[in-house]
PDB file of C-alpha atoms in Angstrom:
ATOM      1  CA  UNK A   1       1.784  49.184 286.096  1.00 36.00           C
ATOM      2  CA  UNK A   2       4.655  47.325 286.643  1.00 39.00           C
ATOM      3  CA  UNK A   3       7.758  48.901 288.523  1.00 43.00           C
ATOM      4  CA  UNK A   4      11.674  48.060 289.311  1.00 49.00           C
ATOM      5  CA  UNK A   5      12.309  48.838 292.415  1.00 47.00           C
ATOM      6  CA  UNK A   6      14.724  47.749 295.882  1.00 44.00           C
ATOM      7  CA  UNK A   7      14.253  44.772 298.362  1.00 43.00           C
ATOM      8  CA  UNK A   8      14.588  45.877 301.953  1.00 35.00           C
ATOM      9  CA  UNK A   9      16.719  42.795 302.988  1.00 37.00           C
ATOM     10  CA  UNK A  10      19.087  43.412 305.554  1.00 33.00           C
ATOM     11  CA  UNK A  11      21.881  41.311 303.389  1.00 38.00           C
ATOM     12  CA  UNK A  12      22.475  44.071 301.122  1.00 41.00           C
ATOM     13  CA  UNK A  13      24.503  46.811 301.446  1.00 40.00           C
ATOM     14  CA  UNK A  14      22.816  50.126 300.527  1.00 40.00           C
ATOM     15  CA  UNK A  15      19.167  50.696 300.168  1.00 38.00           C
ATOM     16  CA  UNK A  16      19.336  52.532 296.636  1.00 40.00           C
ATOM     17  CA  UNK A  17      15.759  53.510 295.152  1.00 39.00           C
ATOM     18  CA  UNK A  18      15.728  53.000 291.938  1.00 42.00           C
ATOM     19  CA  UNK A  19      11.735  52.777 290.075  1.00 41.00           C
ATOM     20  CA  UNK A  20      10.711  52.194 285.971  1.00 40.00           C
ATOM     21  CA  UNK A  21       7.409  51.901 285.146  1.00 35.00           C
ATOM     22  CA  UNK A  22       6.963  49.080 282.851  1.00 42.00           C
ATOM     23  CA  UNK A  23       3.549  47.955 280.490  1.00 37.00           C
ATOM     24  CA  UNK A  24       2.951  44.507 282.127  1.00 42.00           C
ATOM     25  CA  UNK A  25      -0.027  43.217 284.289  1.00 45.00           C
ATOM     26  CA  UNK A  26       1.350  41.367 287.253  1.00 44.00           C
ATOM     27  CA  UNK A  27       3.100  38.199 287.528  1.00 60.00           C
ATOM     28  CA  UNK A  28       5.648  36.656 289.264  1.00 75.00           C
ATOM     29  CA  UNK A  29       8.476  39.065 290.103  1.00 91.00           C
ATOM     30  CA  UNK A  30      12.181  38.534 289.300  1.00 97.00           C
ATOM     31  CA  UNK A  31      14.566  39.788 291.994  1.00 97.00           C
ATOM     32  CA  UNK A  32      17.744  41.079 290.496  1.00 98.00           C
ATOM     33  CA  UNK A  33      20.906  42.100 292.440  1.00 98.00           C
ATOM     34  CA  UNK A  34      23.585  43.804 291.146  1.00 97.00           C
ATOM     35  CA  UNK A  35      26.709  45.067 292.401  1.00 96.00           C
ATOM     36  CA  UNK A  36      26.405  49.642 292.167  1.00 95.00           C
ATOM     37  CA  UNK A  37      30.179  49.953 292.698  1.00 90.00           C
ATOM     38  CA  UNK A  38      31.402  49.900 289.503  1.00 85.00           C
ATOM     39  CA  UNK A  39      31.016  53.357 287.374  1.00 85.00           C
ATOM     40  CA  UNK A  40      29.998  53.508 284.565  1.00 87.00           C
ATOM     41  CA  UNK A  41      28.747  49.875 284.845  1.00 91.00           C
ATOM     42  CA  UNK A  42      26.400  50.815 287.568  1.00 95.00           C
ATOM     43  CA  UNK A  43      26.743  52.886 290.618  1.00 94.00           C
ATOM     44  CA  UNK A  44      24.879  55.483 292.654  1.00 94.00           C
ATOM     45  CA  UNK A  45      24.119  59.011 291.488  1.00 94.00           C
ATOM     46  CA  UNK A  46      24.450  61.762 293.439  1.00 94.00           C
ATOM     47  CA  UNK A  47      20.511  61.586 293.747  1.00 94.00           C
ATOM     48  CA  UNK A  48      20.904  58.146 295.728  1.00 93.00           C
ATOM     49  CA  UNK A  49      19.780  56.473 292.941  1.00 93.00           C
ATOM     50  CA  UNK A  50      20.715  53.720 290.641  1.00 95.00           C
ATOM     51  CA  UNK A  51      22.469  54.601 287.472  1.00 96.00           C
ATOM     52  CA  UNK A  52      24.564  52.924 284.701  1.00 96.00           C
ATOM     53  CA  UNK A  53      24.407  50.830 281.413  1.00 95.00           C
ATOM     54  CA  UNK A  54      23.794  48.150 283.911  1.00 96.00           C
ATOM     55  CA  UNK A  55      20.697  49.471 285.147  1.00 97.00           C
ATOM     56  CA  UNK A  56      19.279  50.777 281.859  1.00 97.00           C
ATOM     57  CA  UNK A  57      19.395  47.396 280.348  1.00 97.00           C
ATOM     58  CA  UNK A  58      17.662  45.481 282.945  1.00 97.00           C
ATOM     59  CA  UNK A  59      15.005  48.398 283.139  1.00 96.00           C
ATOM     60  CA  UNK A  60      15.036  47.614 278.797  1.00 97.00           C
ATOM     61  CA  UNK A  61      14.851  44.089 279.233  1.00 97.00           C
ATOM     62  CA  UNK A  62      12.068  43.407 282.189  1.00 97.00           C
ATOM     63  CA  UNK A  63      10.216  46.036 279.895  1.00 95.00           C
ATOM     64  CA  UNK A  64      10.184  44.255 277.144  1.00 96.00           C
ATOM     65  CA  UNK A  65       9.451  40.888 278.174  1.00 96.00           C
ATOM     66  CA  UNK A  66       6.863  42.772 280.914  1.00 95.00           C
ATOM     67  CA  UNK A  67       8.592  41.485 283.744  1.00 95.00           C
ATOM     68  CA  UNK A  68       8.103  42.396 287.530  1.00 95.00           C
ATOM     69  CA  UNK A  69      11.950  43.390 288.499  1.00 96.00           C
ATOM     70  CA  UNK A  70      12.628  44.239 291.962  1.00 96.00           C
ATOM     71  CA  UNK A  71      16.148  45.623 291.702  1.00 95.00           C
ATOM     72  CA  UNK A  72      18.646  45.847 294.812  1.00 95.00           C
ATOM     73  CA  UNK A  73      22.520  46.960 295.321  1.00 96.00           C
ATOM     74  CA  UNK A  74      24.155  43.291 296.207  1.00 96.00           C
ATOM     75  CA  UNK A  75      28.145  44.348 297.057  1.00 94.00           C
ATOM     76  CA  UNK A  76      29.835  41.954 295.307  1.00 91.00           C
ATOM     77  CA  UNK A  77      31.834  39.149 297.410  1.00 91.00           C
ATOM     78  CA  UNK A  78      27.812  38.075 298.458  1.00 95.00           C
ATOM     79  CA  UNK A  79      26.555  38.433 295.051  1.00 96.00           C
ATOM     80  CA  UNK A  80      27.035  34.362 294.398  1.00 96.00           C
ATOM     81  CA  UNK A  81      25.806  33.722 298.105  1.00 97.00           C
ATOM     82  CA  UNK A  82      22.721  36.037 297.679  1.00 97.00           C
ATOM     83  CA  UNK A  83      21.723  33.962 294.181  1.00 97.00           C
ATOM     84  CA  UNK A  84      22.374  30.616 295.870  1.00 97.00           C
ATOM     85  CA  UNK A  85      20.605  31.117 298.921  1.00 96.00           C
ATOM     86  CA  UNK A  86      17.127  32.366 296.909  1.00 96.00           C
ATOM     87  CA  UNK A  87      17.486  35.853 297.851  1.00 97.00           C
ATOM     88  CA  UNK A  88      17.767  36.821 294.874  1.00 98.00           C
ATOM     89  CA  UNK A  89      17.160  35.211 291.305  1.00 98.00           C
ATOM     90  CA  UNK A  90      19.425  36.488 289.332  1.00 98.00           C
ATOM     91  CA  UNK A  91      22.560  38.633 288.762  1.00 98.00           C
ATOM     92  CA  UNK A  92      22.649  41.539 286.897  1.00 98.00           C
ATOM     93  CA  UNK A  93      25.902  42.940 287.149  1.00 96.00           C
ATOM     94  CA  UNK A  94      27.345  41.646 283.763  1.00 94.00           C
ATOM     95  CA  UNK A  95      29.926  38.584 284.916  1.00 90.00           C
ATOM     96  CA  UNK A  96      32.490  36.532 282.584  1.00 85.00           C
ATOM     97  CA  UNK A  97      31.228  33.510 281.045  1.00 89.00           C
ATOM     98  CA  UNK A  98      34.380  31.567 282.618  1.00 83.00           C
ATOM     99  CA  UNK A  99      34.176  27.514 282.458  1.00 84.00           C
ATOM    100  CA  UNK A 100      34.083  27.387 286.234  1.00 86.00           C
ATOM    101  CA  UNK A 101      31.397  29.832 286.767  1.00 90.00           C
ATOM    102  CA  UNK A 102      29.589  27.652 283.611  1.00 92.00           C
ATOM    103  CA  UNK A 103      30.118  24.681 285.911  1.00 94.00           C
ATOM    104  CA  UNK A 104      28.388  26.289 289.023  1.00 95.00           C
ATOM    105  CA  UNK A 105      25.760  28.828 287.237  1.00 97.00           C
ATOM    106  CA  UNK A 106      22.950  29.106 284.245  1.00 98.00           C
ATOM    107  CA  UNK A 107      24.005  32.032 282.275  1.00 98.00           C
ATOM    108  CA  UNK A 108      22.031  34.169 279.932  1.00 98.00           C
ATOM    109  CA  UNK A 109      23.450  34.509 276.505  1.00 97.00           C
ATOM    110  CA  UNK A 110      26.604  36.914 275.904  1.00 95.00           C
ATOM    111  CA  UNK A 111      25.651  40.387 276.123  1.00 95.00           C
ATOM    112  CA  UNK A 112      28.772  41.706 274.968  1.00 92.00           C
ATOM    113  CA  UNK A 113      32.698  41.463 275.476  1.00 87.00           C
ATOM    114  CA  UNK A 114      35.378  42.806 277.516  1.00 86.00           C
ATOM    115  CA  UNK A 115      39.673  42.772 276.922  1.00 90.00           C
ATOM    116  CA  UNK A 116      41.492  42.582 280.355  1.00 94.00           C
ATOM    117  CA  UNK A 117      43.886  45.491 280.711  1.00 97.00           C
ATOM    118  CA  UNK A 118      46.721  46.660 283.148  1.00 98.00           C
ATOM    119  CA  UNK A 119      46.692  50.381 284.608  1.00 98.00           C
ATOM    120  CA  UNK A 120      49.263  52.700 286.144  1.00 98.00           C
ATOM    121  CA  UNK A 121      49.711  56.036 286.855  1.00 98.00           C
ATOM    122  CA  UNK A 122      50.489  58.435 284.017  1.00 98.00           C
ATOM    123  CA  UNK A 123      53.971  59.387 284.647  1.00 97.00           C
ATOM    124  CA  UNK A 124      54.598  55.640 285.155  1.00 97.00           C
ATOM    125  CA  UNK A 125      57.473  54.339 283.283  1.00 97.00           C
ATOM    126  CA  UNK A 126      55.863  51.576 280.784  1.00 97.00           C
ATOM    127  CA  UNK A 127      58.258  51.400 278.375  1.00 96.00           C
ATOM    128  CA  UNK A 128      58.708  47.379 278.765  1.00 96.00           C
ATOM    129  CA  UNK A 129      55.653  46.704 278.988  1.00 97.00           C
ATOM    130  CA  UNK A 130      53.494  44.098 280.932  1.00 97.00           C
ATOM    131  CA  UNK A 131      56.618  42.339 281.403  1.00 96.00           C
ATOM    132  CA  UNK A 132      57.975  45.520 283.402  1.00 97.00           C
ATOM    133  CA  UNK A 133      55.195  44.706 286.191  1.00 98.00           C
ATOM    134  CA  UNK A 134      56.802  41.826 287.203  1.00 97.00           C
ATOM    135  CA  UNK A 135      57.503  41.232 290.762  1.00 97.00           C
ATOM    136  CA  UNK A 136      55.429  44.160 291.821  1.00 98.00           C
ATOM    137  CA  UNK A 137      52.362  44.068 293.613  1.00 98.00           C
ATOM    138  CA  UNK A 138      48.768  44.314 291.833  1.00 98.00           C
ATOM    139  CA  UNK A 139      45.447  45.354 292.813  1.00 98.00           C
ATOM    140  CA  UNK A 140      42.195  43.839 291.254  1.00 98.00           C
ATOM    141  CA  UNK A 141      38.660  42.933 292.632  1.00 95.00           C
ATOM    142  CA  UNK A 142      38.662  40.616 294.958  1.00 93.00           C
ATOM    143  CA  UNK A 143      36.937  37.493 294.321  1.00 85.00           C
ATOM    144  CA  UNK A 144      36.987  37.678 290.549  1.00 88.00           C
ATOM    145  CA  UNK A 145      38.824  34.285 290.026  1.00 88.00           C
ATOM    146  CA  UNK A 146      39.393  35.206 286.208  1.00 88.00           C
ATOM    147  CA  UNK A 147      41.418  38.428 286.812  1.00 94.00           C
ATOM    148  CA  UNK A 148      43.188  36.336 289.475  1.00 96.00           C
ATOM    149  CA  UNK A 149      44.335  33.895 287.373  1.00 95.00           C
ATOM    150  CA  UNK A 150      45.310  36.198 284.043  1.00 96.00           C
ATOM    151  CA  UNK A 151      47.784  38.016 286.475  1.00 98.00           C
ATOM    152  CA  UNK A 152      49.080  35.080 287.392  1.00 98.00           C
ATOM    153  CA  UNK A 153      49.394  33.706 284.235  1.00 97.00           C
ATOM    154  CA  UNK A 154      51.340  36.943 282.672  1.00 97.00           C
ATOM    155  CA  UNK A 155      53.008  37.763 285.750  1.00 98.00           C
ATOM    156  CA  UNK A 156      53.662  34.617 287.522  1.00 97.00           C
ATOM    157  CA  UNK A 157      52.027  32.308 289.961  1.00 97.00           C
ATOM    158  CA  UNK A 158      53.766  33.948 292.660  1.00 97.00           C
ATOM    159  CA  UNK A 159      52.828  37.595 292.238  1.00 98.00           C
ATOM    160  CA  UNK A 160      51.489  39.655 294.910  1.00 98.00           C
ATOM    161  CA  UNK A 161      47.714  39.936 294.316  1.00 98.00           C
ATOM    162  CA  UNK A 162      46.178  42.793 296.336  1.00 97.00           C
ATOM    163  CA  UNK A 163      42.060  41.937 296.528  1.00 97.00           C
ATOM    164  CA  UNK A 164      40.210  45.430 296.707  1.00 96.00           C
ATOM    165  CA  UNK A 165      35.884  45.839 296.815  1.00 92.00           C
ATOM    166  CA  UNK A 166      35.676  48.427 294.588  1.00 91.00           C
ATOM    167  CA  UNK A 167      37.775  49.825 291.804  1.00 93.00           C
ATOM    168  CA  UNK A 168      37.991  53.687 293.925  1.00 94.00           C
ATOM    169  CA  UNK A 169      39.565  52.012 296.631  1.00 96.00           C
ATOM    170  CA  UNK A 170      41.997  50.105 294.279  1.00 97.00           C
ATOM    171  CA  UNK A 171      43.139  53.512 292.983  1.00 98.00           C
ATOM    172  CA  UNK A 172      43.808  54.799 295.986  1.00 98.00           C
ATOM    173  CA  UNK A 173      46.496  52.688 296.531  1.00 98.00           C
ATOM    174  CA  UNK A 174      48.020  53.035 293.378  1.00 98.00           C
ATOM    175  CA  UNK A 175      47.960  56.282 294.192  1.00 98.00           C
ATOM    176  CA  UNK A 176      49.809  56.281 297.234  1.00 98.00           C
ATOM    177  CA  UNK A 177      52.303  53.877 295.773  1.00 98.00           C
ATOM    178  CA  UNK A 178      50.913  50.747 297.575  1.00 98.00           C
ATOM    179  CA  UNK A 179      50.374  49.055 294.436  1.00 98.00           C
ATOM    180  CA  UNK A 180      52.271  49.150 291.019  1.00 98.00           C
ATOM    181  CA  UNK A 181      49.051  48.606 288.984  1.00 98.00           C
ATOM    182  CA  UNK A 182      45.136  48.143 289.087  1.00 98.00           C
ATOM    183  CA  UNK A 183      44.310  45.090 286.453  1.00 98.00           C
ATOM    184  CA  UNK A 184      40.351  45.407 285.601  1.00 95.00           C
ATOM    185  CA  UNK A 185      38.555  45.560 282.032  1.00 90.00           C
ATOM    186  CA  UNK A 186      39.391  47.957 279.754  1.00 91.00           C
ATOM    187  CA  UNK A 187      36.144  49.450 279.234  1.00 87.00           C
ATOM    188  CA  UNK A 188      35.802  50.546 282.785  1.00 86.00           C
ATOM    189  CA  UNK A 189      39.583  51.090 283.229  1.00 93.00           C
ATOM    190  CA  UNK A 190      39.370  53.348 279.895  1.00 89.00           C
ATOM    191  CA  UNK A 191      36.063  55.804 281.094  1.00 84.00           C
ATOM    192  CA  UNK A 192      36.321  55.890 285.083  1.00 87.00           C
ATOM    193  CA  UNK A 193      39.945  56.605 285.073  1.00 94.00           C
ATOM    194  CA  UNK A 194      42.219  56.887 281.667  1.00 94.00           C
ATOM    195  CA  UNK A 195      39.529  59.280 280.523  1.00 90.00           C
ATOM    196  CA  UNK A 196      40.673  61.758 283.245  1.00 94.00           C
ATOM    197  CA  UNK A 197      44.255  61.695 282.074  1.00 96.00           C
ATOM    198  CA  UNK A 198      45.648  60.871 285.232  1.00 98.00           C
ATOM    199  CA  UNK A 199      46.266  57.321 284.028  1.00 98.00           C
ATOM    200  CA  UNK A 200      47.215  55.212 281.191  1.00 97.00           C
ATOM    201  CA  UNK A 201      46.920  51.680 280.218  1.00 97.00           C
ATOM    202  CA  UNK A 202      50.053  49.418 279.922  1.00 98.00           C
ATOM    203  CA  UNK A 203      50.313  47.896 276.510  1.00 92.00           C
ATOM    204  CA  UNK A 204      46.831  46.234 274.754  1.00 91.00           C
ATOM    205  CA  UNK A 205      44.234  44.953 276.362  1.00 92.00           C
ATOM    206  CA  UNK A 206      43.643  41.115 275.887  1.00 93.00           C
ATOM    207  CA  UNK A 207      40.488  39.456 274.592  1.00 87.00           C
ATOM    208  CA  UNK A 208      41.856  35.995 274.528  1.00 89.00           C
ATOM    209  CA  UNK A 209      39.295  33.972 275.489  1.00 86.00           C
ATOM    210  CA  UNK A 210      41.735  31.771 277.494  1.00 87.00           C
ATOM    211  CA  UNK A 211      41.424  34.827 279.828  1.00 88.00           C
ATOM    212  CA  UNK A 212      38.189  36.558 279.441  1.00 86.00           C
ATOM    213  CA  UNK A 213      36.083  33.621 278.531  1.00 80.00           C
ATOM    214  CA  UNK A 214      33.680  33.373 276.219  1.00 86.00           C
ATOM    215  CA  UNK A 215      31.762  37.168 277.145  1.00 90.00           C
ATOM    216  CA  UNK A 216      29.352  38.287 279.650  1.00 92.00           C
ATOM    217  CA  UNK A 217      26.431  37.529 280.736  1.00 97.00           C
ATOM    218  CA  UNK A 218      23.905  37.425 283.454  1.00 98.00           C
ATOM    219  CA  UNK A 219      24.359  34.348 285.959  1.00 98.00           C
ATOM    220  CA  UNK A 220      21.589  32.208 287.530  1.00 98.00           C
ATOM    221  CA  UNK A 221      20.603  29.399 290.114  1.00 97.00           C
ATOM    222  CA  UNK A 222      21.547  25.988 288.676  1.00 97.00           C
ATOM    223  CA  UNK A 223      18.454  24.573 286.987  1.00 97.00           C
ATOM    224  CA  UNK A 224      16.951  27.944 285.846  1.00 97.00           C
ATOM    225  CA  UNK A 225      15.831  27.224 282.385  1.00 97.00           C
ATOM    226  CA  UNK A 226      12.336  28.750 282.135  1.00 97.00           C
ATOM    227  CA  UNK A 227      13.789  32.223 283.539  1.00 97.00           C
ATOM    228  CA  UNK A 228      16.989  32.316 280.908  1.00 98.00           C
ATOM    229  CA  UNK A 229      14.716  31.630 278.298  1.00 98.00           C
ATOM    230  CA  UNK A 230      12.665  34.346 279.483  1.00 97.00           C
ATOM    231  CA  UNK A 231      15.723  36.759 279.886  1.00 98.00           C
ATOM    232  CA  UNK A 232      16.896  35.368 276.622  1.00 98.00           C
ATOM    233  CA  UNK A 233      14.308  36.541 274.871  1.00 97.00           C
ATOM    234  CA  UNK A 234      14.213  40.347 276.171  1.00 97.00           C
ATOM    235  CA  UNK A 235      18.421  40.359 275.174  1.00 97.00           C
ATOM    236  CA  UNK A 236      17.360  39.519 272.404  1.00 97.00           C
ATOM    237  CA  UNK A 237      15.067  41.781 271.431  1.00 97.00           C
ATOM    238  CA  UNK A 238      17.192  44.932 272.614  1.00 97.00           C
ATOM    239  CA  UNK A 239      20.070  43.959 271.142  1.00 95.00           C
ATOM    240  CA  UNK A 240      18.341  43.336 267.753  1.00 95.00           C
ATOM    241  CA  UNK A 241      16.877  46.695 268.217  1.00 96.00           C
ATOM    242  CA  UNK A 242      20.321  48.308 268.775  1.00 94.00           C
ATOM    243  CA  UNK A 243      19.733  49.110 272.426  1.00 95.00           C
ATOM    244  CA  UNK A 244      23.318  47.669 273.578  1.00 93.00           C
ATOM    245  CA  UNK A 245      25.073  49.572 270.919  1.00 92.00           C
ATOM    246  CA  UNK A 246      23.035  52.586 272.085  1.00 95.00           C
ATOM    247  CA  UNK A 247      23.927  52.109 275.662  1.00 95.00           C
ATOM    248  CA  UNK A 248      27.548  51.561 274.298  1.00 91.00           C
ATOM    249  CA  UNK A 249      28.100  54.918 272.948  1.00 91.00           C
ATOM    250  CA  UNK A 250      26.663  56.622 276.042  1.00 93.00           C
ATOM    251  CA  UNK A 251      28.568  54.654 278.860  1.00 90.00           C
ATOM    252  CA  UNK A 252      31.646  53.382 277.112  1.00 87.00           C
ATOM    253  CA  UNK A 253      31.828  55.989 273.670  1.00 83.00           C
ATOM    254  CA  UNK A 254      32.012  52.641 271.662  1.00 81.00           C
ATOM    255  CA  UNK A 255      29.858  49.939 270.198  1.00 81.00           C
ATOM    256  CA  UNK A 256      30.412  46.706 272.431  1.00 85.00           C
ATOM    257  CA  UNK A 257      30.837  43.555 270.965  1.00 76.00           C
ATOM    258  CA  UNK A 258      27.410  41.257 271.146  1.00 80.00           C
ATOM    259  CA  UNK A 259      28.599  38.527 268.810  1.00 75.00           C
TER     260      UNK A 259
END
């Protein structure tokens, strides 16, 4: 029987079991990282281990195209590094199809979308807007050139960009007052924080694909063309079968969009 389970590599950050027995007979194995930080994406349960729609749809995919997955928790700024380097083969933390990851990366087909939103505290005063964040500072994920460049582009070139690792330690500081607002995606802004009333979003979400890109996907070595097609084929399978709108409902209380 086939099984998902961790690497042992010293590179990552956490050692998070995390096991599904699939049908297959052995073949080559596919080493996945992803990043567990980002609830309800994927993240570590209180059990140690790995949870999230994430998770669940790699465990749906390698089943269904009887893959060998070895699955490890890859913190995020050496995500890229651990995929270039061969220490891992793919990433499965769902990443925006931009034009200059396109450039650098293979890239499964779109899984789903995502809108860019701005948060602040609930009592915060939003009344003009996005426009009323201007010349404040802003917290996002460090290293994700695409949120980078939307707050620039709504906010100015010269606003002050705070870079965080995870999303918790983002919201910290906005709630301490160190930061104005936390820019993310909705979906994860919406369930891990607005959903606790403590929070609100400011205005709508955007899905212009000027700033979201075109979806996301899972990201590969350059040259990977066998193993997309292979991936390719398990997305879509599950999403044909209504898996992603199932997953959907249970992480994010809505259907995503896979089209």
């Amino acid at each position: 029987m086939k099984m998902i389970k961790n690497l042992t590599a010293t590179v990552f950050a956490a050692a998070v079991s995390f096991v599904s027995v699939t049908c297959a007979q052995a073949e080559d194995t596919i080493k996945i990282g992803i990043d567990a930080s980002y609830k309800p994406y994927a993240y570590v349960d209180p059990d140690g281990q790995l949870a999230g729609f994430e998770i669940e749809l790699i465990e749906a995919v390698c089943s269904e195209i009887k893959a060998n997955c070895e699955l490890s928790n890859v913190p995020w700024d050496g995500i890229f590094t651990a995929l270039e380097t061969g220490t891992i083969d793919m990433i499965g933390t769902t990443v925006t199809m931009s034009k200059v990851r396109l450039e650098k990366n293979d890239a499964s087909r779109m899984i789903y979308r995502v809108g860019f939103a701005f948060m602040v505290l609930e009592d915060a005063d939003t009344s003009k807007g996005i426009e009323g964040l201007k010349g404040q500072a802003i917290g996002t994920i460090v290293g994700t050139q695409s949120y980078y460049d939307y707050i620039k582009s709504v906010l100015g070139a010269d606003t002050d960009i705070r870079g965080y690792d995870t999303a918790d330690a983002a919201v910290l500081d906005l709630d301490a007052g160190r930061i104005a607002a936390f820019q993310s995606d909705n979906l994860q802004l919406e369930q891990s924080y607005v959903s606790t009333g403590n929070y609100k979003l400011v205005g709508q979400p955007t899905f212009d694909p000027k700033y979201v890109g075109d979806g996301r996907a899972w990201f590969f070595k350059k040259g990977s063309p066998e193993l997309v097609g292979k991936i390719n084929k398990g997305l879509d399978a599950v999403i044909a079968a209504g898996k992603v709108d199932e997953l959907g409902m249970k992480y994010f209380k809505t259907k995503l969009v896979t089209k």
